[in-house]
mmCIF file of C-alpha atoms in Angstrom:
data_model
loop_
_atom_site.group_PDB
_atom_site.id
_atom_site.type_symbol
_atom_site.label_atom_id
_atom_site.label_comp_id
_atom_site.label_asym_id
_atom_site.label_seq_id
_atom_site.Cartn_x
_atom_site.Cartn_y
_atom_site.Cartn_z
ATOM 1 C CA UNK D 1 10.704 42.772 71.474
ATOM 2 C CA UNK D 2 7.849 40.163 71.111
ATOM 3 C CA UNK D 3 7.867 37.777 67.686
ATOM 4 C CA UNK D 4 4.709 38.503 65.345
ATOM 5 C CA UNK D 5 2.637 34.453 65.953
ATOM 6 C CA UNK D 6 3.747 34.340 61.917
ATOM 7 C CA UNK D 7 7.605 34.130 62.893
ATOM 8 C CA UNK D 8 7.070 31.339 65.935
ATOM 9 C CA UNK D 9 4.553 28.825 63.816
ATOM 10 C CA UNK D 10 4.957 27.359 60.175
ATOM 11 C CA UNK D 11 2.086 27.753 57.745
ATOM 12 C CA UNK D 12 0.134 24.686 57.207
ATOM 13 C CA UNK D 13 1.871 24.331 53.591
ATOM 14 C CA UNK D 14 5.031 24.721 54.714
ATOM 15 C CA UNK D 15 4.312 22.271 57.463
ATOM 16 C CA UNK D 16 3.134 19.797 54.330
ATOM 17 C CA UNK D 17 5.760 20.343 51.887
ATOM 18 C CA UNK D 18 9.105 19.823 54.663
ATOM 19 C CA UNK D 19 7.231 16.378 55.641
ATOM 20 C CA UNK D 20 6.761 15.508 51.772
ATOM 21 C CA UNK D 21 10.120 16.533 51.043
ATOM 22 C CA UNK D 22 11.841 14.579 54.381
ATOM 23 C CA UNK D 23 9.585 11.026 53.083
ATOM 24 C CA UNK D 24 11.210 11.147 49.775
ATOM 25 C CA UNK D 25 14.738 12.066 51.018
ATOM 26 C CA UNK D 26 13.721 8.940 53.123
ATOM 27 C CA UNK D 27 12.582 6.781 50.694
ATOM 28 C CA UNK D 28 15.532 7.847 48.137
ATOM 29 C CA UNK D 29 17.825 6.418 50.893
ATOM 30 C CA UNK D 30 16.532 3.454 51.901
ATOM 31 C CA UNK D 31 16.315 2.944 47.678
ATOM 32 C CA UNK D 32 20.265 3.563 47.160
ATOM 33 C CA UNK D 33 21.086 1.544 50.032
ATOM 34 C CA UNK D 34 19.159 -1.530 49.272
ATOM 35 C CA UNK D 35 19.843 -1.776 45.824
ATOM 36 C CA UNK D 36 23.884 -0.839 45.892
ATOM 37 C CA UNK D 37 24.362 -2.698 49.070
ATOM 38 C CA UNK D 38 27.145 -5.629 48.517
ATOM 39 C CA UNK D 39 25.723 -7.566 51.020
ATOM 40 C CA UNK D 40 22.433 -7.644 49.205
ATOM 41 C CA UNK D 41 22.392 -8.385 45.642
ATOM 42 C CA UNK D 42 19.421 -8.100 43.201
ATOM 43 C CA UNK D 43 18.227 -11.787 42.758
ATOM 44 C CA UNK D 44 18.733 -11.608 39.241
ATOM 45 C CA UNK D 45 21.161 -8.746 38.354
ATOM 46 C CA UNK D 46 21.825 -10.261 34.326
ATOM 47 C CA UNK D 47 17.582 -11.394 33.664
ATOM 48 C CA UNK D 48 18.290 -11.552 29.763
ATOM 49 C CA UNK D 49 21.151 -14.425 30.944
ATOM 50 C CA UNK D 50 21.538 -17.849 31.896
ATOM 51 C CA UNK D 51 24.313 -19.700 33.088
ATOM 52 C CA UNK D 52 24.188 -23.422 31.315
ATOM 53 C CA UNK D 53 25.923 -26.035 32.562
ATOM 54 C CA UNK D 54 28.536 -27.552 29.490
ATOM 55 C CA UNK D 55 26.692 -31.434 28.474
ATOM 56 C CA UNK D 56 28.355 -34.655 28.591
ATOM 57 C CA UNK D 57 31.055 -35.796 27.267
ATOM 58 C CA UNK D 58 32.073 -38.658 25.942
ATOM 59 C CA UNK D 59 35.443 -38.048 24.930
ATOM 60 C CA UNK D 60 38.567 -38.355 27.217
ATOM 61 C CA UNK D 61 40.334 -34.895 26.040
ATOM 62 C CA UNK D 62 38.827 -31.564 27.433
ATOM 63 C CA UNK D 63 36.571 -29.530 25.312
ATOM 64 C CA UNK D 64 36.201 -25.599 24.897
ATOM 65 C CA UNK D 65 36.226 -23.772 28.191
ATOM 66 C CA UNK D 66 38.116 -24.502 31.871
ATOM 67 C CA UNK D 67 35.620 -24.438 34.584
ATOM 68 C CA UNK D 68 36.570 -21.494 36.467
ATOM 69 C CA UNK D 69 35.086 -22.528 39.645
ATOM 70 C CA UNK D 70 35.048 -25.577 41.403
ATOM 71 C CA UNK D 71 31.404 -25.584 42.196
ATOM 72 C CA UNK D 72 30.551 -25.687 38.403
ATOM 73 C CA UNK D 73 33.198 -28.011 38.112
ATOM 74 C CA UNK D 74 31.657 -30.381 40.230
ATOM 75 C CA UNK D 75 28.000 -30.181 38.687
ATOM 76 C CA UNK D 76 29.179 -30.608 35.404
ATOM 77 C CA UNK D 77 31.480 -33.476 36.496
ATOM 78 C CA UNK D 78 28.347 -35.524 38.135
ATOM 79 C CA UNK D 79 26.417 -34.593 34.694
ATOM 80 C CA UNK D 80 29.378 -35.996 33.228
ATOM 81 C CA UNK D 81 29.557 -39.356 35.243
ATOM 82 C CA UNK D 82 25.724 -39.631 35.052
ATOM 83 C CA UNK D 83 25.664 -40.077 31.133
ATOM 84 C CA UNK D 84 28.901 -42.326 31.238
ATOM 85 C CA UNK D 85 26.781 -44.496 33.329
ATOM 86 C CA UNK D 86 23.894 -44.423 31.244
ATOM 87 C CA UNK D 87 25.720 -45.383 28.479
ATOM 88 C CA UNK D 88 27.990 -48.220 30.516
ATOM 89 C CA UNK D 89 24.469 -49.571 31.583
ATOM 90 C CA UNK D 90 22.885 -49.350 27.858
ATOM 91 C CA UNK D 91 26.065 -51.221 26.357
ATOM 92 C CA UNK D 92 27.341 -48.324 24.379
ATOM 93 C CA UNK D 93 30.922 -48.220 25.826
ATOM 94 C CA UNK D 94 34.009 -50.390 24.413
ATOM 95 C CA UNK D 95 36.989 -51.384 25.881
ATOM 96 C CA UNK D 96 39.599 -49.595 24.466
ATOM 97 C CA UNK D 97 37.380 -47.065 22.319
ATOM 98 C CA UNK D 98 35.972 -44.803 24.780
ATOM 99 C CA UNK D 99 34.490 -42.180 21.925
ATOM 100 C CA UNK D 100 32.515 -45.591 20.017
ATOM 101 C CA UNK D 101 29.607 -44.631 18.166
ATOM 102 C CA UNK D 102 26.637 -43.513 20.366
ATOM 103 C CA UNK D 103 23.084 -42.862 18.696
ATOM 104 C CA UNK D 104 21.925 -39.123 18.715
ATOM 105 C CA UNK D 105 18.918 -39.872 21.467
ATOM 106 C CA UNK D 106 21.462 -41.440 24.151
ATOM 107 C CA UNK D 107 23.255 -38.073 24.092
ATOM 108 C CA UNK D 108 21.187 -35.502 26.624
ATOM 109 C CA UNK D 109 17.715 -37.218 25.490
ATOM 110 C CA UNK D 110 15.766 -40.297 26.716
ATOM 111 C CA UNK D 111 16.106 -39.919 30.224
ATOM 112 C CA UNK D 112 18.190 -36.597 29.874
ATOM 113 C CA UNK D 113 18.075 -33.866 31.961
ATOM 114 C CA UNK D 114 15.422 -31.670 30.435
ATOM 115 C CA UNK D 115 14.515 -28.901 33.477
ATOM 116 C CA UNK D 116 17.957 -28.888 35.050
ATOM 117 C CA UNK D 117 17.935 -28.489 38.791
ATOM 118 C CA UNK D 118 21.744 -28.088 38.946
ATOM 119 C CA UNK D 119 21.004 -25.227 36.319
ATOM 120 C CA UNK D 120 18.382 -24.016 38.159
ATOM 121 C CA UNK D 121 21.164 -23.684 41.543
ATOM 122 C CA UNK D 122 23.398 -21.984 39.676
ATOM 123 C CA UNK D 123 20.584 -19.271 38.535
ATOM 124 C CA UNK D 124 19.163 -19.102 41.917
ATOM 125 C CA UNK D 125 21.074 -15.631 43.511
ATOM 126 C CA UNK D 126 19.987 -17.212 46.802
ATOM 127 C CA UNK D 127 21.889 -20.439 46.737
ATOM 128 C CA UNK D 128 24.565 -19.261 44.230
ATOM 129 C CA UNK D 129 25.241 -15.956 44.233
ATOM 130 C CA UNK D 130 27.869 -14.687 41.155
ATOM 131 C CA UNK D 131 29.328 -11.967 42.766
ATOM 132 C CA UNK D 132 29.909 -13.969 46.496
ATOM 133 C CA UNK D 133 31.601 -16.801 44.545
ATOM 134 C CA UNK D 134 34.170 -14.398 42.808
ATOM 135 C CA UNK D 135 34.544 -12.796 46.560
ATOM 136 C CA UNK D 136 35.684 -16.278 47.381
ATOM 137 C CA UNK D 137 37.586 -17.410 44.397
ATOM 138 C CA UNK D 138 39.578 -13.857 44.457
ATOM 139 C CA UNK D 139 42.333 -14.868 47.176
ATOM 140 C CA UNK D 140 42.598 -18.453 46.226
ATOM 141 C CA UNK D 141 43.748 -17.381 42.467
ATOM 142 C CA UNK D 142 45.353 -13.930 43.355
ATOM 143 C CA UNK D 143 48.511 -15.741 45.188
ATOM 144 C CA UNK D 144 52.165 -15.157 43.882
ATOM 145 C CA UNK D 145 51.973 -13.005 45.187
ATOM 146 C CA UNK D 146 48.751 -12.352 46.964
ATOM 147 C CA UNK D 147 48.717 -8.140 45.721
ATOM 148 C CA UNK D 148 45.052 -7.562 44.911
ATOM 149 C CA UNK D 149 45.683 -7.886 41.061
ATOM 150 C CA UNK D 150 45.217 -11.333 39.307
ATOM 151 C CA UNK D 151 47.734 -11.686 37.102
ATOM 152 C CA UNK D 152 47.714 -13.568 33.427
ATOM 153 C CA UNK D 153 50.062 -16.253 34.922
ATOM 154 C CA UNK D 154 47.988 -16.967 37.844
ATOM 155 C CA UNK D 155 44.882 -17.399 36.064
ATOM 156 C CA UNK D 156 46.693 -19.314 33.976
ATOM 157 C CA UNK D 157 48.293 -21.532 36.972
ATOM 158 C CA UNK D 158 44.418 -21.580 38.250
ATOM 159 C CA UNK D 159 42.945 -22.893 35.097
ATOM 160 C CA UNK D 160 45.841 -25.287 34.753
ATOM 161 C CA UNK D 161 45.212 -26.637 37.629
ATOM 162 C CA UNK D 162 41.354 -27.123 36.670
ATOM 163 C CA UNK D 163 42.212 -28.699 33.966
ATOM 164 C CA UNK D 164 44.124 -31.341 35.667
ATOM 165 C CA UNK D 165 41.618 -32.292 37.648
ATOM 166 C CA UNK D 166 39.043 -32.939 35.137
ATOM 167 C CA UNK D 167 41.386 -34.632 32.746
ATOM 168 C CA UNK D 168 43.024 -36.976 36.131
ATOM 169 C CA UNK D 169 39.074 -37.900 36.778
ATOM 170 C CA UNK D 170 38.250 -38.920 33.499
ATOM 171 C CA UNK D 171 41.106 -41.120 33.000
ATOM 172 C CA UNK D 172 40.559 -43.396 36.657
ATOM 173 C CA UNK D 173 36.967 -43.118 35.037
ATOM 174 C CA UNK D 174 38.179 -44.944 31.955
ATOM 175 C CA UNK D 175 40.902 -47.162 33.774
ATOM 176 C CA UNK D 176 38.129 -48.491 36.093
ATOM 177 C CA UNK D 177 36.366 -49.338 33.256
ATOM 178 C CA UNK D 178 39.326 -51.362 31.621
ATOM 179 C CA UNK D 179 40.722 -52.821 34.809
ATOM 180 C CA UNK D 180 38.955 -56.050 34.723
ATOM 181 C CA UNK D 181 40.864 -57.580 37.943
ATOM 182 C CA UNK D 182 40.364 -54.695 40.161
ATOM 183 C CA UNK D 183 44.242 -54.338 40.756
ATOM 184 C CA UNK D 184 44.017 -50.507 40.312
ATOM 185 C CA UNK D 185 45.979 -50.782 36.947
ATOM 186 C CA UNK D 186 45.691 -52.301 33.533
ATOM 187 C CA UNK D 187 47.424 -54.480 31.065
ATOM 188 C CA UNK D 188 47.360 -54.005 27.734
ATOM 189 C CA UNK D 189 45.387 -57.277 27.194
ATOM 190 C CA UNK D 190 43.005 -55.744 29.308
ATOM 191 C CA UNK D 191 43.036 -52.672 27.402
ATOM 192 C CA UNK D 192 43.166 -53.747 24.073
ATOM 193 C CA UNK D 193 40.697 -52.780 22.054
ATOM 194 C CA UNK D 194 38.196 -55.293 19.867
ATOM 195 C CA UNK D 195 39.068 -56.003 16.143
ATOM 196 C CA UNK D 196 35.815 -54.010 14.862
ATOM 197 C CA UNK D 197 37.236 -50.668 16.554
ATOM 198 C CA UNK D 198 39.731 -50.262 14.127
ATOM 199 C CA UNK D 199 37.444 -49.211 11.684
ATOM 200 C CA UNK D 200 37.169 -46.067 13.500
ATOM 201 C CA UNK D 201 40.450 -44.873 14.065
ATOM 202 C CA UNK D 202 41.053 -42.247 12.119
ATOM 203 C CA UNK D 203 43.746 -40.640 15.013
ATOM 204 C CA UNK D 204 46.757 -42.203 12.680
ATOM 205 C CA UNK D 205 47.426 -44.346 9.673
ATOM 206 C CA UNK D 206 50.783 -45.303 10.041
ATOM 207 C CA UNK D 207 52.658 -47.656 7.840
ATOM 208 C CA UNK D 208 51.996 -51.416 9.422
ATOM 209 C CA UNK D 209 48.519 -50.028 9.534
ATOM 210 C CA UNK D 210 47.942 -51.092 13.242
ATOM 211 C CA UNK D 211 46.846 -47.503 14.111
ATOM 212 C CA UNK D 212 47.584 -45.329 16.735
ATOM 213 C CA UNK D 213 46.544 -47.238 19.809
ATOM 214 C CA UNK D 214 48.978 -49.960 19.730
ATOM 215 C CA UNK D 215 51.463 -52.108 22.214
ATOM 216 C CA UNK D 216 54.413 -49.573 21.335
ATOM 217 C CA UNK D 217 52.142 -46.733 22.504
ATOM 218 C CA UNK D 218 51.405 -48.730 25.462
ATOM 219 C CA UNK D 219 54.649 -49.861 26.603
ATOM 220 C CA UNK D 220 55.877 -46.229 25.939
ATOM 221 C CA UNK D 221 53.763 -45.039 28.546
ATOM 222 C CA UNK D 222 55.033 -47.738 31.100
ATOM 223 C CA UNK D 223 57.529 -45.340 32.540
ATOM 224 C CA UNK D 224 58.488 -47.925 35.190
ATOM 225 C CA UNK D 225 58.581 -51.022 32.528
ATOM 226 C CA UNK D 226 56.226 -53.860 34.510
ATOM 227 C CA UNK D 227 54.380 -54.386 31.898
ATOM 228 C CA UNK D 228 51.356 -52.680 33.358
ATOM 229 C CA UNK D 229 49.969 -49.107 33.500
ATOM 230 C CA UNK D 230 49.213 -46.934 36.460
ATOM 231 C CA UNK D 231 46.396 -44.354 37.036
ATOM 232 C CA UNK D 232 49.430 -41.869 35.931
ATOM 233 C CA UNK D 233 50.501 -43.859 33.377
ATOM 234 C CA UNK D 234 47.437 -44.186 32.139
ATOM 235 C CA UNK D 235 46.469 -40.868 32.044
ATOM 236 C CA UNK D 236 50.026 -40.356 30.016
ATOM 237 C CA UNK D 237 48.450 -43.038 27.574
ATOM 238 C CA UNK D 238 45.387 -40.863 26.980
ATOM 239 C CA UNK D 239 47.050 -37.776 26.992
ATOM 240 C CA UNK D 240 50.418 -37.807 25.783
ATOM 241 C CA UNK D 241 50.962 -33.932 25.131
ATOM 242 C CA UNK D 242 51.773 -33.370 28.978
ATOM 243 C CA UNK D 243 53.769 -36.115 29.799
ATOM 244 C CA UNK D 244 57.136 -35.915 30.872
ATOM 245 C CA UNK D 245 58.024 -39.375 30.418
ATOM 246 C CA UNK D 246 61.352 -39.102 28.039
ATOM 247 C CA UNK D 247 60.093 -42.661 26.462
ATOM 248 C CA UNK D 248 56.254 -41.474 25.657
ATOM 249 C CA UNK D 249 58.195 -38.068 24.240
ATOM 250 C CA UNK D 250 60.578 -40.235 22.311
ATOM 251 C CA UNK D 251 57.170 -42.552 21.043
ATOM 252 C CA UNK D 252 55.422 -39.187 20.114
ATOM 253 C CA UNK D 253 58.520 -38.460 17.778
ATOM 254 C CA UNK D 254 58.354 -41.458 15.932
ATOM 255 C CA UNK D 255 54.907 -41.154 15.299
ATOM 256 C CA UNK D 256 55.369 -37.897 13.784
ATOM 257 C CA UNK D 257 57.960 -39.276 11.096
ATOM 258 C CA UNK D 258 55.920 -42.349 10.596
ATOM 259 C CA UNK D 259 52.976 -40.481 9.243
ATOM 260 C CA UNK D 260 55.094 -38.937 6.902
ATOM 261 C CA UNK D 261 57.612 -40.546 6.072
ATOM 262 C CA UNK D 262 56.617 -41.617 2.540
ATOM 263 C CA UNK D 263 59.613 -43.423 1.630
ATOM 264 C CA UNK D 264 59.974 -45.228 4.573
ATOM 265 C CA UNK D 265 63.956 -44.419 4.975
ATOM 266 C CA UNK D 266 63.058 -43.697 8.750
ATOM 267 C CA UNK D 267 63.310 -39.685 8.593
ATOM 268 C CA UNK D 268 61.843 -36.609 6.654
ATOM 269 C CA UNK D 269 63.409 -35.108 4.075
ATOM 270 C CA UNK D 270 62.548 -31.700 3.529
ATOM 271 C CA UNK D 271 59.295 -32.150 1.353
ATOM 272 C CA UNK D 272 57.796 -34.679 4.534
ATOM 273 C CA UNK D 273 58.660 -31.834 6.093
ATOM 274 C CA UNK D 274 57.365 -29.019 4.520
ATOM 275 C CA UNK D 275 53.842 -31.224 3.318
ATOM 276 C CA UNK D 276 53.015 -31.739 6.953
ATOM 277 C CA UNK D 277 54.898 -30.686 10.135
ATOM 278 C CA UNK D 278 55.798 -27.229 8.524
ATOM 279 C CA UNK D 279 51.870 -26.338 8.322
ATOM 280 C CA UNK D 280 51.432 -27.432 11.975
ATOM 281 C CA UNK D 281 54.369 -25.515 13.668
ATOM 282 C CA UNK D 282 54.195 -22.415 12.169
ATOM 283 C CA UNK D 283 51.608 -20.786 13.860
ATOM 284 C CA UNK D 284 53.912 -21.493 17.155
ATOM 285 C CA UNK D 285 56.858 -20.332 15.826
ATOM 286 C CA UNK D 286 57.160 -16.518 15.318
ATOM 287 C CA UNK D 287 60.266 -16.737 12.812
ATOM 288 C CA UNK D 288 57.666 -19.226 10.674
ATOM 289 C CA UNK D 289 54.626 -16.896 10.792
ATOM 290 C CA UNK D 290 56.204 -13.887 8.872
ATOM 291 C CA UNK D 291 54.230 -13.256 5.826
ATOM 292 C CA UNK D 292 54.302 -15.601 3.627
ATOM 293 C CA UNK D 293 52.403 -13.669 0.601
ATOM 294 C CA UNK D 294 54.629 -15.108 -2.366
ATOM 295 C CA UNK D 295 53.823 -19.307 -1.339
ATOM 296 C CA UNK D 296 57.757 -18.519 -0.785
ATOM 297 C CA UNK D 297 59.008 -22.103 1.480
ATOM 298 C CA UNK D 298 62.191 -19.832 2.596
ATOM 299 C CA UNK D 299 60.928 -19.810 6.421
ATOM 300 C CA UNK D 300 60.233 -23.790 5.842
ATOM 301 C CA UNK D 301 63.725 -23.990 4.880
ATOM 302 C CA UNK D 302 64.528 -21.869 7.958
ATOM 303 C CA UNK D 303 62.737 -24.211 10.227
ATOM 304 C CA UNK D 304 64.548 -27.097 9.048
ATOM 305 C CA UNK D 305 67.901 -26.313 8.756
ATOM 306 C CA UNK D 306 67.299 -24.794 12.327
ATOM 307 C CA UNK D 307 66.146 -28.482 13.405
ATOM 308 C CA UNK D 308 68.962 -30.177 11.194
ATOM 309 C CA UNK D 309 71.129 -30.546 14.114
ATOM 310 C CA UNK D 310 73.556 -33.239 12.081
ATOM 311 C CA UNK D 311 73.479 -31.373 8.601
ATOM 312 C CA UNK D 312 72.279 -34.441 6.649
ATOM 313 C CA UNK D 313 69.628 -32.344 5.254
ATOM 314 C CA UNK D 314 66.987 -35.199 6.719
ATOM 315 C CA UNK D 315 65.167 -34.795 10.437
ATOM 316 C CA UNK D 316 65.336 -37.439 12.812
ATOM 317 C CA UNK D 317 62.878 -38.462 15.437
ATOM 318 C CA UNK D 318 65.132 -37.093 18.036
ATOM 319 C CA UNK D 319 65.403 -33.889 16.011
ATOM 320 C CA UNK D 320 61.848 -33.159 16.118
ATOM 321 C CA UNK D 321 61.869 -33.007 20.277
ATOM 322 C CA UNK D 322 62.035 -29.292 20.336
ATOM 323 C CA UNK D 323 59.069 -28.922 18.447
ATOM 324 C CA UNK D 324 57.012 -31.985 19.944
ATOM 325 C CA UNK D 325 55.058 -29.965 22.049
ATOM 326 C CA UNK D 326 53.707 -27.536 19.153
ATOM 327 C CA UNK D 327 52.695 -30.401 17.625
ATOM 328 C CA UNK D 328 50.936 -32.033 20.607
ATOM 329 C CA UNK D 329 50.110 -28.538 22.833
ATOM 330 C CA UNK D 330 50.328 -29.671 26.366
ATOM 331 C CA UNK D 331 46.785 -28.023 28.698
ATOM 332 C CA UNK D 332 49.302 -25.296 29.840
ATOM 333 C CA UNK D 333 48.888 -24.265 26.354
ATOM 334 C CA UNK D 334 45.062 -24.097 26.442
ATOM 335 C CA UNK D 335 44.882 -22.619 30.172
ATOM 336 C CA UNK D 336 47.495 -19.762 28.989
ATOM 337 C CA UNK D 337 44.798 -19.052 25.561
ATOM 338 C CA UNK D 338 41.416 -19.096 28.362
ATOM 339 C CA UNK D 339 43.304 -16.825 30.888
ATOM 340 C CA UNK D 340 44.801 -14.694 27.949
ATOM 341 C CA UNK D 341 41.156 -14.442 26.585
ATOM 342 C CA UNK D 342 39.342 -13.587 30.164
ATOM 343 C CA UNK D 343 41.493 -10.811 30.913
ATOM 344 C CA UNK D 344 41.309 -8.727 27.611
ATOM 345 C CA UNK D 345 37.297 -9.344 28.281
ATOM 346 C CA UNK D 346 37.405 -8.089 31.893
ATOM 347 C CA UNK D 347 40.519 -5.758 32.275
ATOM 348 C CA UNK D 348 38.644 -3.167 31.866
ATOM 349 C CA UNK D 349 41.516 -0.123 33.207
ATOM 350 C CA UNK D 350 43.541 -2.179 30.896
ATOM 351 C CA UNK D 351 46.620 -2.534 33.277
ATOM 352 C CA UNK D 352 47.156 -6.452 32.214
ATOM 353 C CA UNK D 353 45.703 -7.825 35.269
ATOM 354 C CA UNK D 354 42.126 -8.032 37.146
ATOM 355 C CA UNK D 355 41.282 -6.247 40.428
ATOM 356 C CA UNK D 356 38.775 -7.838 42.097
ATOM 357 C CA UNK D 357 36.484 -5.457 41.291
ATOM 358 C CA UNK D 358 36.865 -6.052 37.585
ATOM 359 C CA UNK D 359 35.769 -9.688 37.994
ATOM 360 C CA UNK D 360 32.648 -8.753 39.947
ATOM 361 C CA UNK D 361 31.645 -6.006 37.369
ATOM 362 C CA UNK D 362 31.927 -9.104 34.625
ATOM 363 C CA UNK D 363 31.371 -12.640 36.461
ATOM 364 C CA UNK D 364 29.624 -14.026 33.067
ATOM 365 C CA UNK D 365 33.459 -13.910 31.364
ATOM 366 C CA UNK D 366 33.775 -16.366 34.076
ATOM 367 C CA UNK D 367 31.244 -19.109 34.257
ATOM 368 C CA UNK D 368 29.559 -19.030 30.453
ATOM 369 C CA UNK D 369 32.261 -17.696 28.028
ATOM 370 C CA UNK D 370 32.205 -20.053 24.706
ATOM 371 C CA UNK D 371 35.751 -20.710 23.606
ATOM 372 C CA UNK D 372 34.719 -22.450 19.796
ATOM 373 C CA UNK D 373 37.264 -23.611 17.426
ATOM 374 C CA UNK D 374 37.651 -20.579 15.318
ATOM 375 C CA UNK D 375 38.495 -18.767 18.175
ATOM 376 C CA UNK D 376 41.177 -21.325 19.851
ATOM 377 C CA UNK D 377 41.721 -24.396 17.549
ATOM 378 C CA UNK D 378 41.222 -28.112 18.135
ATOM 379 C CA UNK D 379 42.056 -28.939 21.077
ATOM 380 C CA UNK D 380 42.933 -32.756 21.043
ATOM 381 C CA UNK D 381 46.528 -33.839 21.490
ATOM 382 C CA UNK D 382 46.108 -37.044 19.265
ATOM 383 C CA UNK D 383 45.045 -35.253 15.897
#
């Protein structure tokens, strides 16, 4: 039987609304697939953020947060070098006293960097692109084992590691500075620092009142006794807390029961104690941070007897080595708090580790978390 001409040919409307319909299926697809595309990120996927490079610093001990990746790492490091030499140049460094007074316009200003063009890299999705860079990073953290989960321990082994590196590059920085023959070490002649830069310390005011930077620090941390000090030596010098030198260990000791020691018999009683290394410790030691509502000294008393090895009812330098390194937190310390922080930000199945897709969907925990001293303490091994 023949078909009517209606059944074998569409309607002009019809004809319109399949080819409307078909261009916005079309245009819907190519819309998904350019915009959720991995391979093809949105230039500027945070717009309300900025990443900002950390400024200068003048100090030798690490401040606030571990640079997560080596690319920032470097930046900041040449920032870092840039102003050291600015200051060398401008006569603003002493021997001895890296952190002397510098006027407020030296710091970032008068021939700072105003517009940034290593800021402007790391903002540019082009030439730095967040979500690539934790792609790469991923594998190089995720390693013991290599299972698709970062755990706290490697992020804390990764930031450790960070650490190291800045701290190790600041220290040949200083050394350099202080090695007057070139000979790739110093002695502490060459070290020492000038008469009017005793003013400023304020890291110790021990009894001789020489001050914490002083010959018996220095041959301390001349592990190998020739009188002169080594770029690892020297880098034990600056930063005691993570040596593993028994005599620097021994030194820190001492120091402890010098500052407090106010009646000079060579050891704490249980007052010294409880005035000064008590406060310090406790928040390290879980038996010492039980409430403490009633100003009651009983987990003081605790503490000491528990570091009373010889029941004399007094605490000797070599008594206080089990505690040395809550009173002088080593950078493990510090890399444990920044991984321990990261993760709660970022685990967001809450499973105690970070998938790789977890640290794409939150790359700004990464590279511009603030760690400030409320939230993590004073980081500086010397007090």
């Amino acid at each position: 039987m023949a078909r009517s001409p209606a059944a074998r040919k569409p309607s002009a409307a019809q004809t319109v609304a399949v080819t409307l319909a078909l261009a916005l299926a079309s245009a819907g697809l190519l819309f998904l697939l350019f915009h959720l595309s991995p391979s093809s990120p949105t230039p500027h996927p945070h717009p309300h953020r900025r990443l900002r490079l950390r400024g200068a610093r003048a100090s030798p001990s690490p401040r606030g947060q571990i640079p997560f990746d080596p690319v920032i790492a470097g930046l900041e490091r040449r920032r870092d070098d840039r102003e050291w030499e600015r200051l060398a140049a401008a006569g603003l460094h002493a021997p001895g006293f890296e952190a002397a007074p510098v006027p407020e316009d030296y710091i970032d200003g008068g021939g700072g960097f105003g517009a940034d063009p290593d800021e402007d890299y790391i903002n540019d999705a082009a030439r730095f692109n967040l979500t690539r860079r934790v792609e790469a990073l991923f594998p190089k953290i995720d390693v013991d084992p290599a299972d698709g989960a970062v755990t706290p321990a490697e992020l804390t082994a990764w930031n450790l590691a960070s650490a190291r590196r800045e701290v190790m590059h600041r220290t040949a920085r200083e050394l350099d500075l202080h090695d007057r023959d070139h000979d790739g070490r110093i002695a502490f002649s060459e070290y020492e620092r000038p008469s009017w830069a005793w003013r400023f310390d304020d890291h110790n005011s021990s009894n001789d009142g020489v001050g914490w930077w002083k010959e018996e620090h220095f041959n301390a941390s001349d592990m190998d006794g020739d009188g002169f000090l080594n770029l690892i030596e020297f880098n034990d010098f600056l930063h005691p807390a993570d040596t593993t030198n028994p005599k620097l260990i021994n030194w820190l000791c001492k120091e402890e029961v010098r500052e407090r020691d106010k009646d000079n018999d060579g050891k704490l009683n249980f007052q010294e104690f409880y005035n000064g290394l008590f406060y310090s410790i406790r928040h390290f030691d879980e038996e010492a941070s039980t409430d403490d509502s009633n100003a009651s000294d009983a987990p003081a008393r605790k503490s000491f007897t528990h570091l009373d090895l010889d029941n004399d009812g007094l605490l000797s330098a070599d008594e206080l080595k089990p505690i040395i390194g809550n009173l002088h937190p080593p950078e493990h310390f510090y890399a444990k708090q920044q991984a321990d922080y990261v993760i709660t930000q970022a685990d967001t199945n809450k499973d105690g580790q970070l998938s790789l897709q977890e640290m794409i969907e939150n790359p700004y925990v990464f590279y511009s978390a603030l760690f400030t001293e409320d939230d993590y303490g004073f980081h500086d091994e010397l007090r």
